[in-house]
Amino acid sequence: MLKVLTIGAALLGAATAGAAHAQGALGASYNDQFGELDYRDLEKSGAKWVRMSLPLPQLDRGVGSNGVLNRILEASERGYSTVLSLKFGYVGTIPPQVGSDAYLKDVARLDAVLGLVTGKVDVLVIGNDPFLEVPEKNRDDSFNAYYEAVARQVIAHRAKTCATNCRTRLYMGALVRLEMPAERNKVVERWMSFVKATPEIEGVAIQTHVAEVEDSKAYLKYILPRMRPEQKFVVTDFSLVKTWTENMQGAIPKAFAEKYGAPRTAQNWQIVKASLETPFSKVQWDEFLSQSPWLESRKHFLANQMQVFRDTGRLAVATIAFTQGAAPADKLSPGAAAWQLNSVVVRRSAKRNPDGSAAFNYAWIDDFKALQK
């Protein structure tokens, strides 16, 4: 049985040392799609923060050749502030018992990562979105015990290798679906209790994929009273994807159909699918979005959402999915989540700029730039 590591309050200074810590920043999230990062996009948008997620089982193919690790460290060396979410790989299954062979294998992977990133990344999120990855039936005391144990492992490694004024801050995450009362259960309560009781943890991470900005307030109402006053929160991703998805089976704008010869009976998801198969001109893509009232009326959601987060005075950094993902068009169906509409950079639905760089989403880019100030 692996000996449980206990880190005392005497190490609190290591977690809170250094005056420079993010306060209300907005950055670009790439998840594990490291090949999507184009520094031209970041420079044009003014983004100063980059987030990626690392599936730890990938390390079995070699730590030094891992694309996520190489790219997040490269971004750090280029002067970007960085967030790395650790994804332990238990999608659709249950994490192993603490002390088991499978757990020790996870610890070995974890130590390999920590040896490269501790002191180099700014925010390390322990967990990606385990409350989505692990089925509800498998989220019990052993689920909590697993994540608490790996958190202690991270804390111990940082104390050993980066104890004084360490650049790397630790967060537990990410909590999801907190707008639903049923999701605020005893497993989540224990998660928050651990965050509050562990001095080396800076706070908790959340992901707010909701229908309206107002829905995100339920997350803040829940997490903030359950943390120490000095603790902050990180938002690893946020969107109004529920609203985008709800409208995918709606009729396309009449003026758009007339101008571009689309069938009057076409639905929005079919237009998005067509754009992924053969990219539209930037003008055509912008017209489709701007003529869609359900999106045009929410084109300032980025600014509105950031105001909700910043008004708490306790946001460290929030990152939004920066580019359209690499999912093929044939995966898009009437009921599929419409993530393609949420990205700041339109790498697939619109043709590239003359210089080869990707186009920006007309609805989000101006507010994204303004929020960097």
CSV table of C-alpha atoms in Angstrom, one decimal:
chain,number,residue,atom,x,y,z
A,1,MET,CA,0.0,0.0,0.0
A,2,LEU,CA,1.4,3.4,-1.0
A,3,LYS,CA,2.1,5.5,2.1
A,4,VAL,CA,-0.3,8.5,2.1
A,5,LEU,CA,1.7,11.7,2.0
A,6,THR,CA,0.6,14.4,4.4
A,7,ILE,CA,1.7,17.9,3.6
A,8,GLY,CA,1.4,20.3,6.5
A,9,ALA,CA,0.2,23.9,6.6
A,10,ALA,CA,3.8,24.9,6.9
A,11,LEU,CA,4.1,24.6,3.2
A,12,LEU,CA,1.3,27.1,2.5
A,13,GLY,CA,3.9,29.7,1.6
A,14,ALA,CA,4.9,27.6,-1.4
A,15,ALA,CA,1.4,27.7,-2.7
A,16,THR,CA,0.8,31.3,-2.2
A,17,ALA,CA,4.3,32.7,-2.7
A,18,GLY,CA,4.8,35.4,-5.4
A,19,ALA,CA,2.6,38.4,-5.9
A,20,ALA,CA,2.1,37.8,-9.6
A,21,HIS,CA,-0.9,35.5,-10.0
A,22,ALA,CA,-3.6,35.7,-12.6
A,23,GLN,CA,-6.5,37.9,-11.8
A,24,GLY,CA,-9.4,37.8,-14.2
A,25,ALA,CA,-7.5,36.7,-17.3
A,26,LEU,CA,-9.0,35.4,-20.5
A,27,GLY,CA,-7.1,32.8,-22.5
A,28,ALA,CA,-7.2,30.3,-25.4
A,29,SER,CA,-7.9,26.7,-24.8
A,30,TYR,CA,-6.8,23.9,-27.1
A,31,ASN,CA,-7.6,20.9,-25.0
A,32,ASP,CA,-5.4,18.1,-26.3
A,33,GLN,CA,-5.4,19.3,-29.9
A,34,PHE,CA,-1.9,20.7,-29.8
A,35,GLY,CA,-1.7,20.8,-33.6
A,36,GLU,CA,-4.4,23.5,-33.8
A,37,LEU,CA,-2.2,26.1,-32.1
A,38,ASP,CA,-1.0,28.8,-34.5
A,39,TYR,CA,0.9,31.6,-32.8
A,40,ARG,CA,-0.4,34.0,-35.5
A,41,ASP,CA,-3.9,33.6,-34.1
A,42,LEU,CA,-2.7,34.3,-30.5
A,43,GLU,CA,-0.8,37.4,-31.6
A,44,LYS,CA,-3.6,38.8,-33.6
A,45,SER,CA,-6.1,38.2,-30.7
A,46,GLY,CA,-3.8,39.6,-28.0
A,47,ALA,CA,-4.1,36.3,-26.0
A,48,LYS,CA,-1.6,35.9,-23.3
A,49,TRP,CA,-2.8,32.6,-21.8
A,50,VAL,CA,-2.8,29.1,-23.4
A,51,ARG,CA,-4.5,26.0,-22.0
A,52,MET,CA,-4.1,22.4,-22.9
A,53,SER,CA,-5.2,19.1,-21.5
A,54,LEU,CA,-2.9,16.0,-21.3
A,55,PRO,CA,-4.3,12.5,-21.3
A,56,LEU,CA,-1.8,10.7,-19.1
A,57,PRO,CA,-2.1,7.3,-20.8
A,58,GLN,CA,-0.5,8.9,-23.9
A,59,LEU,CA,2.8,9.0,-21.9
A,60,ASP,CA,3.2,5.3,-22.3
A,61,ARG,CA,4.3,6.1,-25.9
A,62,GLY,CA,7.0,8.3,-24.6
A,63,VAL,CA,7.1,11.5,-22.5
A,64,GLY,CA,9.7,13.3,-24.6
A,65,SER,CA,7.7,12.9,-27.8
A,66,ASN,CA,4.3,13.9,-26.4
A,67,GLY,CA,2.8,16.7,-28.5
A,68,VAL,CA,0.8,18.3,-25.7
A,69,LEU,CA,3.8,18.5,-23.4
A,70,ASN,CA,6.1,19.8,-26.0
A,71,ARG,CA,3.7,22.5,-27.2
A,72,ILE,CA,2.6,23.7,-23.7
A,73,LEU,CA,6.3,24.0,-22.7
A,74,GLU,CA,7.1,25.8,-26.0
A,75,ALA,CA,4.3,28.3,-25.3
A,76,SER,CA,5.7,28.9,-21.9
A,77,GLU,CA,9.2,29.5,-23.3
A,78,ARG,CA,7.7,32.0,-25.8
A,79,GLY,CA,6.4,34.0,-22.8
A,80,TYR,CA,2.7,32.8,-22.7
A,81,SER,CA,1.2,32.0,-19.3
A,82,THR,CA,0.0,28.4,-19.3
A,83,VAL,CA,-2.7,26.1,-17.9
A,84,LEU,CA,-2.3,22.3,-18.1
A,85,SER,CA,-5.1,20.0,-17.2
A,86,LEU,CA,-4.2,16.5,-16.2
A,87,LYS,CA,-6.6,13.9,-17.7
A,88,PHE,CA,-6.1,10.6,-16.0
A,89,GLY,CA,-7.9,8.6,-18.7
A,90,TYR,CA,-10.8,7.0,-16.9
A,91,VAL,CA,-13.4,7.8,-19.4
A,92,GLY,CA,-16.5,5.6,-19.0
A,93,THR,CA,-14.9,3.6,-16.2
A,94,ILE,CA,-13.7,3.9,-12.6
A,95,PRO,CA,-10.4,5.0,-11.3
A,96,PRO,CA,-8.3,2.3,-9.5
A,97,GLN,CA,-8.1,1.8,-5.8
A,98,VAL,CA,-5.4,3.9,-4.1
A,99,GLY,CA,-2.3,1.7,-3.7
A,100,SER,CA,-3.2,-0.8,-6.4
A,101,ASP,CA,-0.8,-1.6,-9.3
A,102,ALA,CA,-2.9,0.5,-11.6
A,103,TYR,CA,-2.8,3.4,-9.2
A,104,LEU,CA,1.0,3.1,-9.0
A,105,LYS,CA,1.2,3.1,-12.8
A,106,ASP,CA,-0.7,6.4,-12.7
A,107,VAL,CA,1.7,7.8,-10.1
A,108,ALA,CA,4.6,6.9,-12.3
A,109,ARG,CA,3.0,8.7,-15.3
A,110,LEU,CA,2.2,11.6,-13.1
A,111,ASP,CA,5.8,11.9,-11.7
A,112,ALA,CA,7.1,11.9,-15.3
A,113,VAL,CA,4.9,14.8,-16.2
A,114,LEU,CA,5.6,16.7,-13.0
A,115,GLY,CA,9.3,16.4,-13.6
A,116,LEU,CA,8.9,18.4,-16.8
A,117,VAL,CA,6.2,21.0,-16.0
A,118,THR,CA,6.6,21.9,-12.4
A,119,GLY,CA,7.9,25.4,-12.1
A,120,LYS,CA,7.3,26.0,-15.9
A,121,VAL,CA,3.5,26.0,-16.3
A,122,ASP,CA,1.5,28.6,-14.3
A,123,VAL,CA,-1.6,26.6,-13.5
A,124,LEU,CA,-1.8,22.8,-13.1
A,125,VAL,CA,-5.4,21.5,-12.9
A,126,ILE,CA,-5.5,18.1,-11.2
A,127,GLY,CA,-8.2,16.4,-13.3
A,128,ASN,CA,-9.7,17.5,-16.6
A,129,ASP,CA,-13.4,16.9,-16.2
A,130,PRO,CA,-13.7,13.7,-14.1
A,131,PHE,CA,-17.4,14.4,-13.4
A,132,LEU,CA,-18.1,13.9,-17.1
A,133,GLU,CA,-15.5,11.2,-17.7
A,134,VAL,CA,-16.3,8.8,-14.9
A,135,PRO,CA,-19.9,7.5,-14.9
A,136,GLU,CA,-22.2,8.6,-12.1
A,137,LYS,CA,-22.6,5.1,-10.8
A,138,ASN,CA,-18.8,5.0,-10.2
A,139,ARG,CA,-18.5,8.4,-8.5
A,140,ASP,CA,-18.4,7.4,-4.8
A,141,ASP,CA,-15.9,7.6,-1.9
A,142,SER,CA,-13.3,5.7,-3.8
A,143,PHE,CA,-13.6,8.2,-6.7
A,144,ASN,CA,-12.8,11.0,-4.2
A,145,ALA,CA,-10.1,9.1,-2.6
A,146,TYR,CA,-8.3,8.6,-5.9
A,147,TYR,CA,-8.3,12.3,-6.8
A,148,GLU,CA,-7.3,13.3,-3.3
A,149,ALA,CA,-4.4,10.8,-3.4
A,150,VAL,CA,-3.1,12.1,-6.7
A,151,ALA,CA,-3.4,15.6,-5.5
A,152,ARG,CA,-1.2,14.8,-2.5
A,153,GLN,CA,1.3,13.3,-4.9
A,154,VAL,CA,1.4,16.5,-6.9
A,155,ILE,CA,1.7,18.6,-3.8
A,156,ALA,CA,4.6,16.4,-2.5
A,157,HIS,CA,6.4,16.6,-5.8
A,158,ARG,CA,6.1,20.4,-5.9
A,159,ALA,CA,7.3,20.7,-2.3
A,160,LYS,CA,10.3,18.6,-3.1
A,161,THR,CA,11.3,20.2,-6.4
A,162,CYS,CA,9.9,23.7,-6.4
A,163,ALA,CA,9.3,24.7,-2.8
A,164,THR,CA,10.2,28.4,-2.9
A,165,ASN,CA,8.2,30.9,-4.9
A,166,CYS,CA,7.1,28.2,-7.2
A,167,ARG,CA,5.5,29.4,-10.4
A,168,THR,CA,3.1,26.5,-10.7
A,169,ARG,CA,-0.3,26.9,-8.9
A,170,LEU,CA,-2.5,23.9,-8.2
A,171,TYR,CA,-6.3,23.7,-8.7
A,172,MET,CA,-8.7,20.7,-8.5
A,173,GLY,CA,-11.0,20.3,-11.4
A,174,ALA,CA,-13.1,20.6,-13.2
A,175,LEU,CA,-16.6,20.7,-11.8
A,176,VAL,CA,-19.4,20.6,-14.4
A,177,ARG,CA,-23.2,20.8,-14.6
A,178,LEU,CA,-23.6,22.7,-11.3
A,179,GLU,CA,-26.6,24.5,-12.7
A,180,MET,CA,-28.4,21.2,-12.1
A,181,PRO,CA,-29.3,20.7,-8.4
A,182,ALA,CA,-28.8,16.9,-8.7
A,183,GLU,CA,-25.2,17.4,-9.7
A,184,ARG,CA,-24.5,19.2,-6.4
A,185,ASN,CA,-24.2,15.9,-4.5
A,186,LYS,CA,-22.1,14.4,-1.7
A,187,VAL,CA,-19.3,13.5,-4.0
A,188,VAL,CA,-19.0,17.1,-5.1
A,189,GLU,CA,-19.3,18.3,-1.5
A,190,ARG,CA,-16.4,16.1,-0.5
A,191,TRP,CA,-14.4,17.5,-3.5
A,192,MET,CA,-15.0,21.0,-2.3
A,193,SER,CA,-14.2,20.1,1.3
A,194,PHE,CA,-10.8,18.7,0.2
A,195,VAL,CA,-10.1,21.9,-1.8
A,196,LYS,CA,-10.9,24.1,1.2
A,197,ALA,CA,-9.0,21.9,3.7
A,198,THR,CA,-5.8,21.6,1.7
A,199,PRO,CA,-3.7,24.7,2.0
A,200,GLU,CA,-1.5,24.0,-1.0
A,201,ILE,CA,-4.5,24.0,-3.4
A,202,GLU,CA,-5.3,27.4,-4.8
A,203,GLY,CA,-8.9,26.7,-5.6
A,204,VAL,CA,-11.2,24.8,-7.9
A,205,ALA,CA,-11.7,24.7,-11.7
A,206,ILE,CA,-15.1,24.7,-13.4
A,207,GLN,CA,-16.5,24.3,-16.9
A,208,THR,CA,-19.7,26.2,-17.6
A,209,HIS,CA,-21.4,24.8,-20.8
A,210,VAL,CA,-24.8,26.3,-20.3
A,211,ALA,CA,-27.8,27.7,-22.2
A,212,GLU,CA,-27.5,31.3,-20.9
A,213,VAL,CA,-24.9,33.3,-19.1
A,214,GLU,CA,-27.3,33.6,-16.1
A,215,ASP,CA,-27.0,29.8,-15.6
A,216,SER,CA,-23.3,30.1,-14.8
A,217,LYS,CA,-24.1,32.0,-11.6
A,218,ALA,CA,-25.2,28.7,-10.0
A,219,TYR,CA,-21.6,27.5,-10.2
A,220,LEU,CA,-20.3,30.6,-8.4
A,221,LYS,CA,-23.0,30.5,-5.8
A,222,TYR,CA,-22.0,27.0,-5.0
A,223,ILE,CA,-18.2,27.0,-5.1
A,224,LEU,CA,-17.3,30.4,-3.6
A,225,PRO,CA,-18.8,29.9,-0.1
A,226,ARG,CA,-17.1,26.4,0.0
A,227,MET,CA,-13.6,27.8,-0.5
A,228,ARG,CA,-11.3,29.7,1.7
A,229,PRO,CA,-11.6,33.5,1.2
A,230,GLU,CA,-8.2,33.7,-0.5
A,231,GLN,CA,-8.9,30.9,-2.9
A,232,LYS,CA,-9.8,31.5,-6.5
A,233,PHE,CA,-11.4,29.6,-9.4
A,234,VAL,CA,-10.3,28.7,-12.9
A,235,VAL,CA,-12.6,28.2,-15.8
A,236,THR,CA,-11.1,25.7,-18.2
A,237,ASP,CA,-13.9,26.2,-20.8
A,238,PHE,CA,-17.2,27.9,-21.1
A,239,SER,CA,-19.9,28.2,-23.8
A,240,LEU,CA,-23.6,28.6,-24.6
A,241,VAL,CA,-23.4,25.3,-26.4
A,242,LYS,CA,-26.8,24.2,-25.1
A,243,THR,CA,-28.4,27.1,-27.0
A,244,TRP,CA,-26.4,26.5,-30.1
A,245,THR,CA,-27.4,22.9,-30.1
A,246,GLU,CA,-31.1,23.6,-29.4
A,247,ASN,CA,-31.2,25.7,-32.6
A,248,MET,CA,-29.4,23.3,-34.9
A,249,GLN,CA,-32.7,21.8,-36.2
A,250,GLY,CA,-34.2,25.2,-36.8
A,251,ALA,CA,-34.8,26.7,-40.3
A,252,ILE,CA,-31.9,28.6,-41.8
A,253,PRO,CA,-32.2,32.3,-42.3
A,254,LYS,CA,-34.5,33.1,-45.3
A,255,ALA,CA,-32.2,35.8,-46.7
A,256,PHE,CA,-29.2,33.5,-46.5
A,257,ALA,CA,-31.1,30.7,-48.3
A,258,GLU,CA,-32.1,33.1,-51.1
A,259,LYS,CA,-28.6,34.6,-51.6
A,260,TYR,CA,-26.7,31.3,-51.6
A,261,GLY,CA,-29.3,29.0,-53.2
A,262,ALA,CA,-29.8,26.8,-50.2
A,263,PRO,CA,-33.0,24.8,-49.9
A,264,ARG,CA,-35.7,26.7,-47.9
A,265,THR,CA,-36.3,23.5,-45.9
A,266,ALA,CA,-32.6,23.2,-44.9
A,267,GLN,CA,-31.8,23.2,-41.2
A,268,ASN,CA,-29.0,25.0,-39.4
A,269,TRP,CA,-27.0,21.8,-38.7
A,270,GLN,CA,-26.9,21.1,-42.4
A,271,ILE,CA,-25.4,24.4,-43.2
A,272,VAL,CA,-22.7,23.9,-40.5
A,273,LYS,CA,-22.0,20.4,-41.9
A,274,ALA,CA,-21.7,21.8,-45.4
A,275,SER,CA,-19.2,24.5,-44.2
A,276,LEU,CA,-17.0,21.8,-42.6
A,277,GLU,CA,-17.1,19.7,-45.8
A,278,THR,CA,-16.3,22.7,-48.1
A,279,PRO,CA,-15.3,25.9,-46.2
A,280,PHE,CA,-17.4,29.0,-46.9
A,281,SER,CA,-16.0,32.4,-47.7
A,282,LYS,CA,-15.6,34.5,-44.6
A,283,VAL,CA,-18.4,36.7,-45.8
A,284,GLN,CA,-20.8,33.8,-46.3
A,285,TRP,CA,-20.0,32.2,-42.9
A,286,ASP,CA,-20.5,35.6,-41.1
A,287,GLU,CA,-23.8,36.1,-42.9
A,288,PHE,CA,-25.1,32.7,-41.8
A,289,LEU,CA,-24.3,33.5,-38.1
A,290,SER,CA,-25.3,37.2,-38.1
A,291,GLN,CA,-28.7,36.4,-39.7
A,292,SER,CA,-29.4,33.8,-37.1
A,293,PRO,CA,-31.2,35.6,-34.3
A,294,TRP,CA,-30.4,33.0,-31.7
A,295,LEU,CA,-26.7,33.7,-32.1
A,296,GLU,CA,-26.7,37.3,-33.2
A,297,SER,CA,-28.7,38.3,-30.0
A,298,ARG,CA,-26.0,36.6,-27.9
A,299,LYS,CA,-22.9,37.8,-29.8
A,300,HIS,CA,-21.6,39.5,-26.7
A,301,PHE,CA,-21.9,36.4,-24.5
A,302,LEU,CA,-18.1,36.3,-24.2
A,303,ALA,CA,-18.0,39.8,-22.6
A,304,ASN,CA,-21.2,39.2,-20.5
A,305,GLN,CA,-19.8,35.9,-19.2
A,306,MET,CA,-16.4,37.3,-18.3
A,307,GLN,CA,-18.1,40.1,-16.4
A,308,VAL,CA,-20.0,37.6,-14.3
A,309,PHE,CA,-16.7,35.7,-13.6
A,310,ARG,CA,-14.7,38.9,-12.9
A,311,ASP,CA,-17.4,40.5,-10.7
A,312,THR,CA,-16.6,37.9,-8.1
A,313,GLY,CA,-13.1,39.3,-7.7
A,314,ARG,CA,-11.9,35.7,-7.5
A,315,LEU,CA,-11.4,34.6,-11.1
A,316,ALA,CA,-7.8,33.5,-11.7
A,317,VAL,CA,-8.1,32.7,-15.4
A,318,ALA,CA,-10.8,31.6,-17.8
A,319,THR,CA,-10.1,30.0,-21.2
A,320,ILE,CA,-12.4,29.4,-24.1
A,321,ALA,CA,-12.1,26.8,-26.9
A,322,PHE,CA,-10.1,28.9,-29.3
A,323,THR,CA,-10.3,26.9,-32.6
A,324,GLN,CA,-12.8,24.7,-34.2
A,325,GLY,CA,-12.0,21.1,-33.4
A,326,ALA,CA,-10.8,18.5,-35.8
A,327,ALA,CA,-13.9,16.4,-35.6
A,328,PRO,CA,-15.0,15.3,-39.1
A,329,ALA,CA,-18.1,16.7,-40.7
A,330,ASP,CA,-19.7,13.2,-40.9
A,331,LYS,CA,-19.9,13.2,-37.1
A,332,LEU,CA,-22.3,16.2,-37.2
A,333,SER,CA,-25.9,15.2,-36.9
A,334,PRO,CA,-29.1,17.1,-35.9
A,335,GLY,CA,-28.8,16.3,-32.2
A,336,ALA,CA,-25.0,16.6,-31.9
A,337,ALA,CA,-23.5,19.4,-29.7
A,338,ALA,CA,-22.7,22.4,-31.9
A,339,TRP,CA,-19.2,23.1,-30.6
A,340,GLN,CA,-18.2,24.5,-34.0
A,341,LEU,CA,-20.0,27.7,-33.3
A,342,ASN,CA,-18.3,28.5,-30.1
A,343,SER,CA,-14.7,28.9,-31.2
A,344,VAL,CA,-12.9,32.3,-31.6
A,345,VAL,CA,-10.9,31.1,-34.6
A,346,VAL,CA,-12.8,29.5,-37.5
A,347,ARG,CA,-10.2,27.1,-38.9
A,348,ARG,CA,-12.7,24.9,-40.8
A,349,SER,CA,-16.0,26.6,-41.6
A,350,ALA,CA,-14.4,29.6,-43.4
A,351,LYS,CA,-11.6,29.8,-45.9
A,352,ARG,CA,-8.2,30.9,-44.7
A,353,ASN,CA,-6.9,34.5,-44.9
A,354,PRO,CA,-4.5,35.3,-47.8
A,355,ASP,CA,-1.5,34.8,-45.5
A,356,GLY,CA,-2.7,31.3,-44.7
A,357,SER,CA,-3.9,32.1,-41.2
A,358,ALA,CA,-7.4,31.3,-40.0
A,359,ALA,CA,-10.3,33.6,-40.0
A,360,PHE,CA,-11.8,34.8,-36.7
A,361,ASN,CA,-15.5,34.4,-35.6
A,362,TYR,CA,-17.1,37.7,-36.2
A,363,ALA,CA,-19.2,37.4,-33.1
A,364,TRP,CA,-16.5,36.8,-30.5
A,365,ILE,CA,-13.2,38.3,-31.7
A,366,ASP,CA,-13.8,42.0,-30.9
A,367,ASP,CA,-14.8,41.3,-27.3
A,368,PHE,CA,-12.0,38.7,-26.9
A,369,LYS,CA,-9.5,41.4,-27.9
A,370,ALA,CA,-11.1,44.0,-25.6
A,371,LEU,CA,-11.1,41.6,-22.7
A,372,GLN,CA,-7.3,41.3,-22.9
A,373,LYS,CA,-6.8,44.8,-21.6
